[in-house]
Short mmCIF file of C-alpha atoms and ligand atoms in Angstrom, two decimals:
data_model
loop_
_atom_site.label_atom_id
_atom_site.label_comp_id
_atom_site.label_asym_id
_atom_site.label_seq_id
_atom_site.Cartn_x
_atom_site.Cartn_y
_atom_site.Cartn_z
CA MET U 1 21.91 18.97 10.84
CA LYS U 2 22.03 15.47 11.92
CA LYS U 3 20.62 15.35 15.59
CA GLY U 4 21.24 11.47 15.95
CA VAL U 5 17.87 10.40 14.78
CA MET U 6 18.76 7.34 12.60
CA ARG U 7 15.87 5.88 10.70
CA PRO U 8 12.34 4.85 10.88
CA GLY U 9 12.43 2.02 13.66
CA HIS U 10 8.71 0.68 13.77
CA VAL U 11 5.06 1.33 13.14
CA GLN U 12 2.21 0.29 15.13
CA ILE U 13 -0.85 -0.45 12.80
CA ARG U 14 -4.55 -1.04 14.17
CA VAL U 15 -6.29 -3.73 12.36
CA LEU U 16 -9.78 -5.06 12.97
CA ASP U 17 -9.19 -8.91 12.77
CA LEU U 18 -5.63 -9.99 13.98
CA ASN U 19 -5.56 -13.26 12.49
CA GLU U 20 -6.50 -11.79 9.08
CA ALA U 21 -3.68 -9.24 9.25
CA VAL U 22 -1.24 -11.60 10.50
CA LYS U 23 -1.97 -13.83 7.35
CA HIS U 24 -1.88 -10.66 5.20
CA TYR U 25 1.48 -9.30 6.74
CA VAL U 26 3.16 -12.59 6.92
CA GLU U 27 1.98 -14.89 3.85
CA LEU U 28 1.32 -12.26 1.29
CA MET U 29 3.88 -9.42 2.16
CA GLY U 30 6.75 -11.72 3.55
CA LEU U 31 7.11 -10.26 6.77
CA ILE U 32 8.21 -12.66 9.47
CA GLU U 33 6.44 -13.15 12.97
CA MET U 34 8.86 -12.61 15.61
CA ASP U 35 6.80 -12.13 19.05
CA ARG U 36 3.59 -11.87 20.64
CA ASP U 37 2.85 -9.95 23.99
CA GLN U 38 0.16 -10.20 26.80
CA GLU U 39 -1.76 -7.28 25.15
CA GLY U 40 -2.33 -9.47 22.09
CA ARG U 41 -0.08 -7.39 19.85
CA VAL U 42 2.04 -9.22 17.11
CA TYR U 43 5.58 -8.11 16.34
CA LEU U 44 6.79 -8.66 12.55
CA LYS U 45 10.01 -7.83 11.00
CA ALA U 46 11.25 -7.79 7.40
CA TRP U 47 14.14 -10.22 6.55
CA THR U 48 16.91 -7.62 5.90
CA GLU U 49 16.43 -5.63 9.09
CA VAL U 50 18.65 -5.96 12.03
CA ASP U 51 16.47 -5.13 14.70
CA LYS U 52 13.89 -7.47 16.09
CA TYR U 53 10.86 -6.33 14.63
CA SER U 54 9.48 -3.25 12.74
CA VAL U 55 5.87 -3.41 12.42
CA ILE U 56 3.40 -4.10 15.56
CA LEU U 57 -0.20 -5.21 14.72
CA ARG U 58 -2.70 -4.12 17.31
CA GLU U 59 -6.42 -5.35 17.01
CA SER U 60 -8.84 -2.61 17.33
CA TYR U 61 -12.35 -1.26 16.47
CA GLU U 62 -10.92 1.21 13.99
CA PRO U 63 -8.00 0.59 11.59
CA GLY U 64 -5.24 3.25 11.29
CA MET U 65 -1.82 3.91 12.67
CA ASP U 66 -1.22 4.19 16.46
CA PHE U 67 2.23 5.40 16.13
CA MET U 68 5.45 5.70 14.32
CA GLY U 69 8.94 5.49 16.07
CA PHE U 70 12.36 6.48 15.08
CA LYS U 71 15.64 5.01 16.12
CA CYS U 72 18.20 7.34 17.63
CA THR U 73 22.01 6.54 17.85
CA SER U 74 21.79 6.44 21.55
CA GLU U 75 19.95 6.98 24.67
CA GLU U 76 21.66 10.24 25.31
CA VAL U 77 20.54 11.53 22.08
CA VAL U 78 16.69 10.34 23.10
CA GLU U 79 17.20 12.36 26.43
CA GLU U 80 18.66 15.52 24.67
CA LEU U 81 15.69 15.35 21.97
CA ARG U 82 13.06 14.96 24.89
CA LYS U 83 14.48 18.30 26.33
CA GLU U 84 14.12 20.20 23.14
CA LEU U 85 10.67 18.84 22.68
CA LEU U 86 9.56 20.08 26.03
CA ALA U 87 11.67 23.37 25.39
CA ARG U 88 9.43 23.73 22.08
CA GLY U 89 6.29 23.36 24.35
CA CYS U 90 5.76 19.70 23.06
CA GLU U 91 3.93 17.29 25.50
CA VAL U 92 6.06 14.24 25.61
CA GLU U 93 4.80 10.74 27.20
CA ASP U 94 7.63 8.60 28.59
CA ILE U 95 6.88 4.99 28.00
CA PRO U 96 8.72 2.66 30.14
CA GLU U 97 11.24 -0.08 29.03
CA GLY U 98 9.53 -3.11 28.01
CA ASP U 99 6.21 -1.88 27.05
CA LEU U 100 6.97 -2.88 23.74
CA LYS U 101 8.65 -6.11 23.93
CA ASP U 102 12.38 -5.99 24.18
CA CYS U 103 12.36 -2.38 23.28
CA GLY U 104 13.98 0.40 25.64
CA ARG U 105 12.37 3.47 26.86
CA ARG U 106 10.23 5.55 24.38
CA VAL U 107 9.51 9.18 24.43
CA GLN U 108 6.20 9.87 22.51
CA PHE U 109 5.15 13.30 21.33
CA ARG U 110 2.17 14.30 18.99
CA ALA U 111 3.23 16.31 15.56
CA PRO U 112 1.10 19.42 14.76
CA THR U 113 -0.45 16.91 12.01
CA GLY U 114 -1.92 14.98 14.90
CA HIS U 115 0.16 12.15 14.53
CA LEU U 116 1.67 10.45 17.51
CA PHE U 117 5.47 9.73 17.27
CA GLU U 118 8.15 8.30 19.26
CA LEU U 119 12.18 8.39 19.72
CA PHE U 120 13.99 5.26 21.14
CA ALA U 121 17.38 3.97 21.23
CA THR U 122 17.58 0.52 22.20
CA LYS U 123 15.57 -2.47 20.89
CA GLU U 124 16.97 -6.21 20.92
CA GLN U 125 19.03 -7.24 17.86
CA THR U 126 18.31 -10.51 16.06
CA GLY U 127 20.09 -9.94 12.87
CA LYS U 128 19.33 -10.43 9.36
CA TRP U 129 16.54 -13.07 9.29
CA GLY U 130 18.11 -16.43 8.01
CA VAL U 131 21.50 -14.80 7.15
CA GLY U 132 22.88 -13.26 9.90
CA ASP U 133 26.10 -11.19 9.71
CA HIS U 134 29.00 -14.00 9.65
CA ASN U 135 29.68 -14.93 5.95
CA PRO U 136 26.20 -14.27 5.21
CA GLU U 137 24.69 -15.82 1.95
CA ALA U 138 22.80 -13.26 -0.36
CA TRP U 139 19.12 -13.84 0.81
CA PRO U 140 17.60 -16.44 3.13
CA ARG U 141 15.34 -19.52 1.68
CA GLY U 142 11.66 -19.72 2.91
CA LEU U 143 10.50 -16.29 2.59
CA SER U 144 6.92 -16.03 1.49
CA GLY U 145 4.81 -14.03 -0.73
CA MET U 146 6.27 -10.44 -1.49
CA ARG U 147 9.54 -11.04 0.19
CA ALA U 148 9.29 -7.45 1.59
CA SER U 149 13.13 -6.71 2.43
CA ARG U 150 12.58 -3.43 4.76
CA PHE U 151 9.94 -1.39 6.33
CA ASP U 152 10.69 1.97 4.66
CA HIS U 153 8.40 4.64 5.35
CA CYS U 154 5.02 6.11 6.11
CA LEU U 155 2.74 8.64 4.19
CA LEU U 156 0.53 10.64 6.91
CA TYR U 157 -2.52 13.22 6.15
CA GLY U 158 -2.95 15.88 8.36
CA PRO U 159 -2.91 20.05 8.99
CA ASN U 160 -0.21 22.22 10.04
CA LEU U 161 2.52 21.17 7.64
CA PRO U 162 4.78 24.05 8.19
CA GLU U 163 4.76 23.59 11.83
CA THR U 164 5.54 19.87 11.42
CA LEU U 165 8.30 20.35 9.11
CA ASP U 166 9.92 22.91 11.30
CA LEU U 167 9.59 20.55 14.39
CA PHE U 168 11.02 17.80 12.11
CA SER U 169 13.82 19.78 10.82
CA SER U 170 15.25 21.97 13.60
CA VAL U 171 14.50 19.31 16.55
CA LEU U 172 14.94 16.09 15.13
CA GLY U 173 17.32 16.86 12.37
CA PHE U 174 15.35 15.85 9.07
CA ASP U 175 15.74 17.24 5.90
CA LEU U 176 12.91 18.44 3.28
CA ALA U 177 13.97 16.01 0.43
CA GLU U 178 10.75 16.71 -2.05
CA GLN U 179 7.76 19.08 -1.85
CA VAL U 180 4.69 19.90 -3.80
CA VAL U 181 3.89 23.46 -3.74
CA ALA U 182 0.64 25.26 -4.83
CA PRO U 183 0.84 28.59 -6.76
CA ASP U 184 0.47 30.67 -3.73
CA GLY U 185 3.36 29.37 -2.04
CA THR U 186 1.28 26.88 -0.04
CA ARG U 187 3.33 23.48 0.55
CA VAL U 188 0.66 20.76 0.28
CA ALA U 189 3.23 17.78 0.38
CA GLN U 190 6.38 17.11 2.17
CA PHE U 191 8.71 14.55 1.99
CA LEU U 192 11.20 14.25 4.96
CA THR U 193 14.50 12.21 5.22
CA VAL U 194 17.12 11.73 8.00
CA GLY U 195 19.42 9.78 5.95
CA MET U 196 20.18 9.03 2.28
CA LYS U 197 16.98 7.50 1.40
CA ALA U 198 14.22 9.40 -0.55
CA HIS U 199 11.92 9.72 2.32
CA ASP U 200 11.68 8.65 6.02
CA VAL U 201 8.38 9.95 6.50
CA ALA U 202 5.91 12.17 4.37
CA PHE U 203 3.08 14.39 5.04
CA ILE U 204 0.10 15.72 2.73
CA HIS U 205 -2.23 18.33 3.75
CA ASN U 206 -5.70 17.19 5.09
CA ASP U 207 -7.92 18.85 7.14
CA GLU U 208 -8.53 16.23 9.51
CA PRO U 209 -5.67 15.19 11.61
CA ASP U 210 -4.03 11.88 12.56
CA LYS U 211 -4.73 9.88 9.35
CA PHE U 212 -2.78 7.33 8.12
CA HIS U 213 -2.27 6.80 4.07
CA HIS U 214 -0.02 3.98 3.98
CA ALA U 215 2.99 2.08 5.36
CA SER U 216 5.59 1.50 2.83
CA PHE U 217 8.20 -1.73 2.29
CA PHE U 218 11.05 -2.02 0.12
CA LEU U 219 11.55 -4.42 -2.63
CA GLU U 220 14.90 -4.85 -4.74
CA THR U 221 13.47 -4.34 -8.16
CA TRP U 222 10.67 -3.64 -10.60
CA HIS U 223 10.20 -7.20 -11.35
CA ASP U 224 9.42 -7.87 -7.74
CA VAL U 225 7.14 -5.03 -7.88
CA LEU U 226 5.35 -6.95 -10.77
CA ARG U 227 5.51 -10.07 -8.90
CA ALA U 228 3.91 -8.37 -6.05
CA ALA U 229 1.11 -7.52 -8.19
CA ASP U 230 0.69 -10.72 -9.52
CA LEU U 231 0.43 -12.09 -5.75
CA LEU U 232 -2.40 -9.54 -5.23
CA SER U 233 -4.42 -10.81 -7.98
CA MET U 234 -3.69 -14.47 -6.91
CA THR U 235 -5.10 -13.71 -3.53
CA ASP U 236 -7.81 -11.21 -4.55
CA THR U 237 -6.29 -8.58 -2.50
CA ALA U 238 -7.73 -5.25 -2.99
CA ILE U 239 -5.33 -3.33 -5.18
CA ASP U 240 -5.37 0.72 -5.25
CA ILE U 241 -3.12 1.57 -8.04
CA GLY U 242 -0.20 0.24 -9.96
CA PRO U 243 2.06 -1.34 -10.56
CA THR U 244 3.41 2.18 -11.87
CA ARG U 245 6.11 4.84 -10.95
CA HIS U 246 5.79 7.88 -8.69
CA GLY U 247 6.87 11.39 -9.98
CA LEU U 248 8.01 12.18 -6.22
CA THR U 249 11.10 10.35 -5.54
CA HIS U 250 10.51 8.27 -8.74
CA GLY U 251 10.12 4.84 -6.97
CA GLN U 252 8.45 1.95 -8.86
CA THR U 253 5.67 1.11 -6.95
CA ILE U 254 2.17 -0.57 -6.12
CA TYR U 255 -0.36 0.54 -3.45
CA PHE U 256 -2.95 -1.90 -2.11
CA PHE U 257 -5.04 -2.50 1.16
CA ASP U 258 -4.68 -5.14 4.13
CA PRO U 259 -7.78 -6.57 5.22
CA SER U 260 -8.82 -3.83 7.59
CA GLY U 261 -8.56 -1.42 4.78
CA ASN U 262 -5.23 -0.07 5.72
CA ARG U 263 -3.26 0.99 2.63
CA ASN U 264 0.25 -0.69 2.05
CA GLU U 265 2.92 0.19 -0.44
CA VAL U 266 5.93 -2.18 -1.90
CA PHE U 267 8.28 -0.14 -3.99
CA ALA U 268 11.50 -0.54 -5.74
CA GLY U 269 14.37 2.12 -6.67
CA GLY U 270 13.65 5.76 -6.17
CA ASP U 271 15.91 8.88 -5.68
CA TYR U 272 18.32 9.38 -2.91
CA HIS U 273 19.17 12.66 -0.73
CA TYR U 274 22.15 14.26 0.61
CA PRO U 275 22.16 16.92 3.18
CA ASP U 276 23.71 19.54 0.68
CA HIS U 277 20.70 18.80 -1.91
CA PRO U 278 18.11 21.36 -2.28
CA PRO U 279 14.34 20.11 -2.07
CA VAL U 280 13.10 18.85 -5.37
CA THR U 281 9.84 20.87 -5.91
CA TRP U 282 6.72 19.58 -7.87
CA ASP U 283 4.12 22.10 -8.67
CA ALA U 284 0.40 21.44 -7.27
CA ASP U 285 -1.00 21.57 -10.69
CA GLU U 286 1.31 18.85 -11.77
CA LEU U 287 0.14 16.80 -8.86
CA GLY U 288 -1.43 13.78 -10.67
CA LYS U 289 2.11 13.43 -12.53
CA ALA U 290 3.88 13.70 -9.23
CA ILE U 291 2.04 10.96 -7.54
CA PHE U 292 1.37 8.70 -10.40
CA TYR U 293 3.96 9.19 -13.14
CA HIS U 294 2.47 7.32 -15.85
CA ASP U 295 -1.45 7.83 -15.42
CA ARG U 296 -0.80 11.72 -14.65
CA GLN U 297 -3.87 11.95 -12.88
CA LEU U 298 -4.95 11.33 -9.29
CA ASN U 299 -7.38 8.76 -8.72
CA GLU U 300 -10.08 9.59 -6.31
CA ARG U 301 -8.95 7.01 -3.45
CA PHE U 302 -5.57 8.65 -3.16
CA LEU U 303 -6.90 11.98 -1.62
CA THR U 304 -10.24 10.18 0.19
CA VAL U 305 -9.17 6.63 1.17
CA LEU U 306 -7.53 6.85 4.69
CA THR U 307 -7.64 5.15 7.74
CA MET M 1 -31.08 -23.08 -4.40
CA SER M 2 -32.02 -20.44 -6.72
CA VAL M 3 -29.75 -17.35 -7.37
CA LEU M 4 -30.05 -14.50 -5.05
CA VAL M 5 -30.72 -11.10 -6.54
CA ALA M 6 -29.97 -7.63 -4.99
CA LEU M 7 -32.09 -4.82 -6.17
CA GLU M 8 -30.32 -1.11 -5.94
CA VAL M 9 -33.47 0.96 -5.62
CA THR M 10 -32.04 4.33 -6.81
CA SER M 11 -30.94 2.83 -10.16
CA GLY M 12 -33.19 0.13 -10.25
CA SER M 13 -30.35 -2.21 -11.21
CA GLU M 14 -30.76 -5.75 -10.25
CA ILE M 15 -27.12 -7.36 -9.25
CA THR M 16 -26.89 -11.16 -8.88
CA LEU M 17 -25.21 -12.49 -5.87
CA ARG M 18 -22.79 -15.10 -5.22
CA GLU M 19 -22.31 -17.17 -1.90
CA ASP M 20 -19.53 -15.94 0.43
CA GLU M 21 -19.24 -12.63 -1.73
CA SER M 22 -19.54 -9.34 -0.26
CA LEU M 23 -22.25 -7.03 -1.92
CA LEU M 24 -19.48 -4.75 -2.86
CA ARG M 25 -17.62 -7.41 -4.94
CA SER M 26 -21.11 -8.65 -6.48
CA MET M 27 -21.70 -5.09 -7.64
CA GLU M 28 -17.99 -4.79 -8.99
CA ARG M 29 -18.55 -8.33 -11.14
CA SER M 30 -21.87 -6.74 -12.31
CA CYS M 31 -20.05 -3.55 -13.25
CA PHE M 32 -22.50 -1.95 -11.17
CA MET M 33 -20.39 1.15 -10.02
CA LEU M 34 -20.79 2.61 -6.61
CA PRO M 35 -20.24 6.26 -6.53
CA LYS M 36 -16.95 5.80 -4.48
CA ILE M 37 -15.11 2.34 -3.92
CA GLY M 38 -12.33 2.58 -1.31
CA CYS M 39 -10.19 -0.05 0.51
CA LYS M 40 -12.60 -2.84 0.42
CA GLY M 41 -11.76 -3.86 3.74
CA GLY M 42 -14.46 -2.12 6.15
CA GLY M 43 -11.71 1.12 7.04
CA CYS M 44 -12.56 4.10 4.85
CA GLY M 45 -16.32 3.92 5.06
CA LEU M 46 -16.71 5.06 1.01
CA CYS M 47 -18.85 2.07 0.21
CA LYS M 48 -21.44 2.91 2.84
CA VAL M 49 -25.12 1.77 1.63
CA GLN M 50 -28.42 1.41 2.95
CA VAL M 51 -30.04 -1.91 3.09
CA LEU M 52 -33.76 -1.75 2.92
CA SER M 53 -34.82 -5.29 3.15
CA GLY M 54 -33.10 -8.96 3.31
CA GLU M 55 -30.80 -11.05 5.20
CA TYR M 56 -27.17 -10.48 5.42
CA GLU M 57 -23.93 -11.07 7.65
CA LEU M 58 -21.59 -8.47 8.38
CA GLY M 59 -17.83 -8.75 8.83
CA LYS M 60 -15.89 -6.66 11.00
CA MET M 61 -15.88 -2.61 10.24
CA SER M 62 -14.50 0.43 11.49
CA LYS M 63 -16.54 1.91 14.15
CA LYS M 64 -15.71 5.33 13.04
CA HIS M 65 -17.88 4.60 10.07
CA VAL M 66 -20.48 2.48 11.26
CA SER M 67 -22.13 2.92 14.94
CA GLU M 68 -24.35 0.36 16.48
CA LEU M 69 -27.36 2.34 15.51
CA ASP M 70 -26.10 2.49 11.71
CA LYS M 71 -26.06 -1.32 11.98
CA LEU M 72 -29.62 -1.56 13.32
CA ASN M 73 -30.64 0.77 10.52
CA GLY M 74 -29.31 -1.35 7.62
CA LYS M 75 -26.43 1.50 7.18
CA VAL M 76 -23.31 -0.78 6.47
CA LEU M 77 -20.35 -1.00 4.39
CA ALA M 78 -21.03 -2.89 1.05
CA CYS M 79 -17.14 -4.62 1.31
CA ARG M 80 -18.19 -6.35 4.65
CA CYS M 81 -21.80 -7.15 3.91
CA TYR M 82 -22.45 -10.94 3.07
CA PRO M 83 -26.02 -11.25 1.62
CA LYS M 84 -28.03 -14.37 2.78
CA SER M 85 -31.22 -13.64 0.85
CA ASP M 86 -32.61 -11.38 -1.70
CA LEU M 87 -31.96 -7.92 -0.94
CA THR M 88 -32.88 -4.50 -1.72
CA PHE M 89 -30.44 -1.58 -1.18
CA ASN M 90 -29.92 1.86 -1.84
CA VAL M 91 -26.57 3.49 -2.65
CA ASN M 92 -27.59 6.83 -1.02
CA THR M 93 -27.53 7.03 2.60
CA THR M 94 -28.50 10.00 4.28
CA ASN M 95 -25.33 10.41 6.31
CA ARG M 96 -22.56 9.20 3.93
S1 FES J 401 -14.67 0.39 0.76
FE1 FES J 401 -13.64 0.93 2.22
S2 FES J 401 -14.92 0.40 3.81
FE2 FES J 401 -15.81 -0.25 2.11
FE1 FE2 J 402 5.11 5.99 -0.22
#
């Protein structure tokens, strides 16, 4: 049931060297630098996004994800969901308006997987970059690199998948769109959506909590994915795998790493989900094909290289 | 200037080094395979090696995987290690 959570709104990523990271996310991936704050954080957006930013980079001694934020339809929804989180025994932290630039109050909570999430409803809208919303052209000129069109989802690794699914579905209104199930019935991967996309956030079981697998960005076509791969070679950027296709969600994809070792994905295509659709299930013994549809086997890195 | 070489002591392999190239990249070019290669960005800790002798500079590395003590003991990430002289190293570190 929909509870007023709309979509992934932003992700804050820790990087070892801010300048190298900005160069990667801006020049190579094609995000646009929108702002910086007193703490030195850098705010980026992808060009089709209407909100001012979707990616925040923070310099740290350890890479990884600080938090992922979901945008809600109204401040009332944020308040209501805050109450429901508290009633479930979740600890919440209220972050005042303005802590993130041009963003309203945020309510943070930790999922049973160990990851920090937040809900918010208000952020400055600067419109689609370079085209706006009045007689807009098809796309803006002057985009760099891969020309990523939007921040799409994160894949996160941690324990307690059942509790996390329950929290996301019963409190936040997410649906289970796809899953990987072991022979004994244990769910080892769960892909959750809060709209029509194949996934807005996904989790894979891992004993260590709060691990970051990747942040993913949408491209329009398979050709754009191939072009992204070309750019990775031109810039000698570490590629993890691809271009290939996922079995799960069937997206056409490439995985690579930012200069701090955080994994990124760009992808095109993929399935869609309506609330009346039953979850798509992959058997754990087909995990290789579920993740990398063509290789049909996992590379070692998929399960072990995390930040 | 003569060509710099790194000697991996467990296998006895010699790896030619290039200026401004990480030890990991030199290993890859020489088709010397580390047991595991990860993110190549100092973030995942998989490429940790033990440098036994030689001069090198270090790029930024996740402190979760390399402590100050590790650095003093030559336990560093090959993807962030830039050799400045001939080197000997071991792909086996005690606390991988
Ligand atoms: S390969 Fe990940 S830290 Fe070197
Ligand atoms: Fe993904």
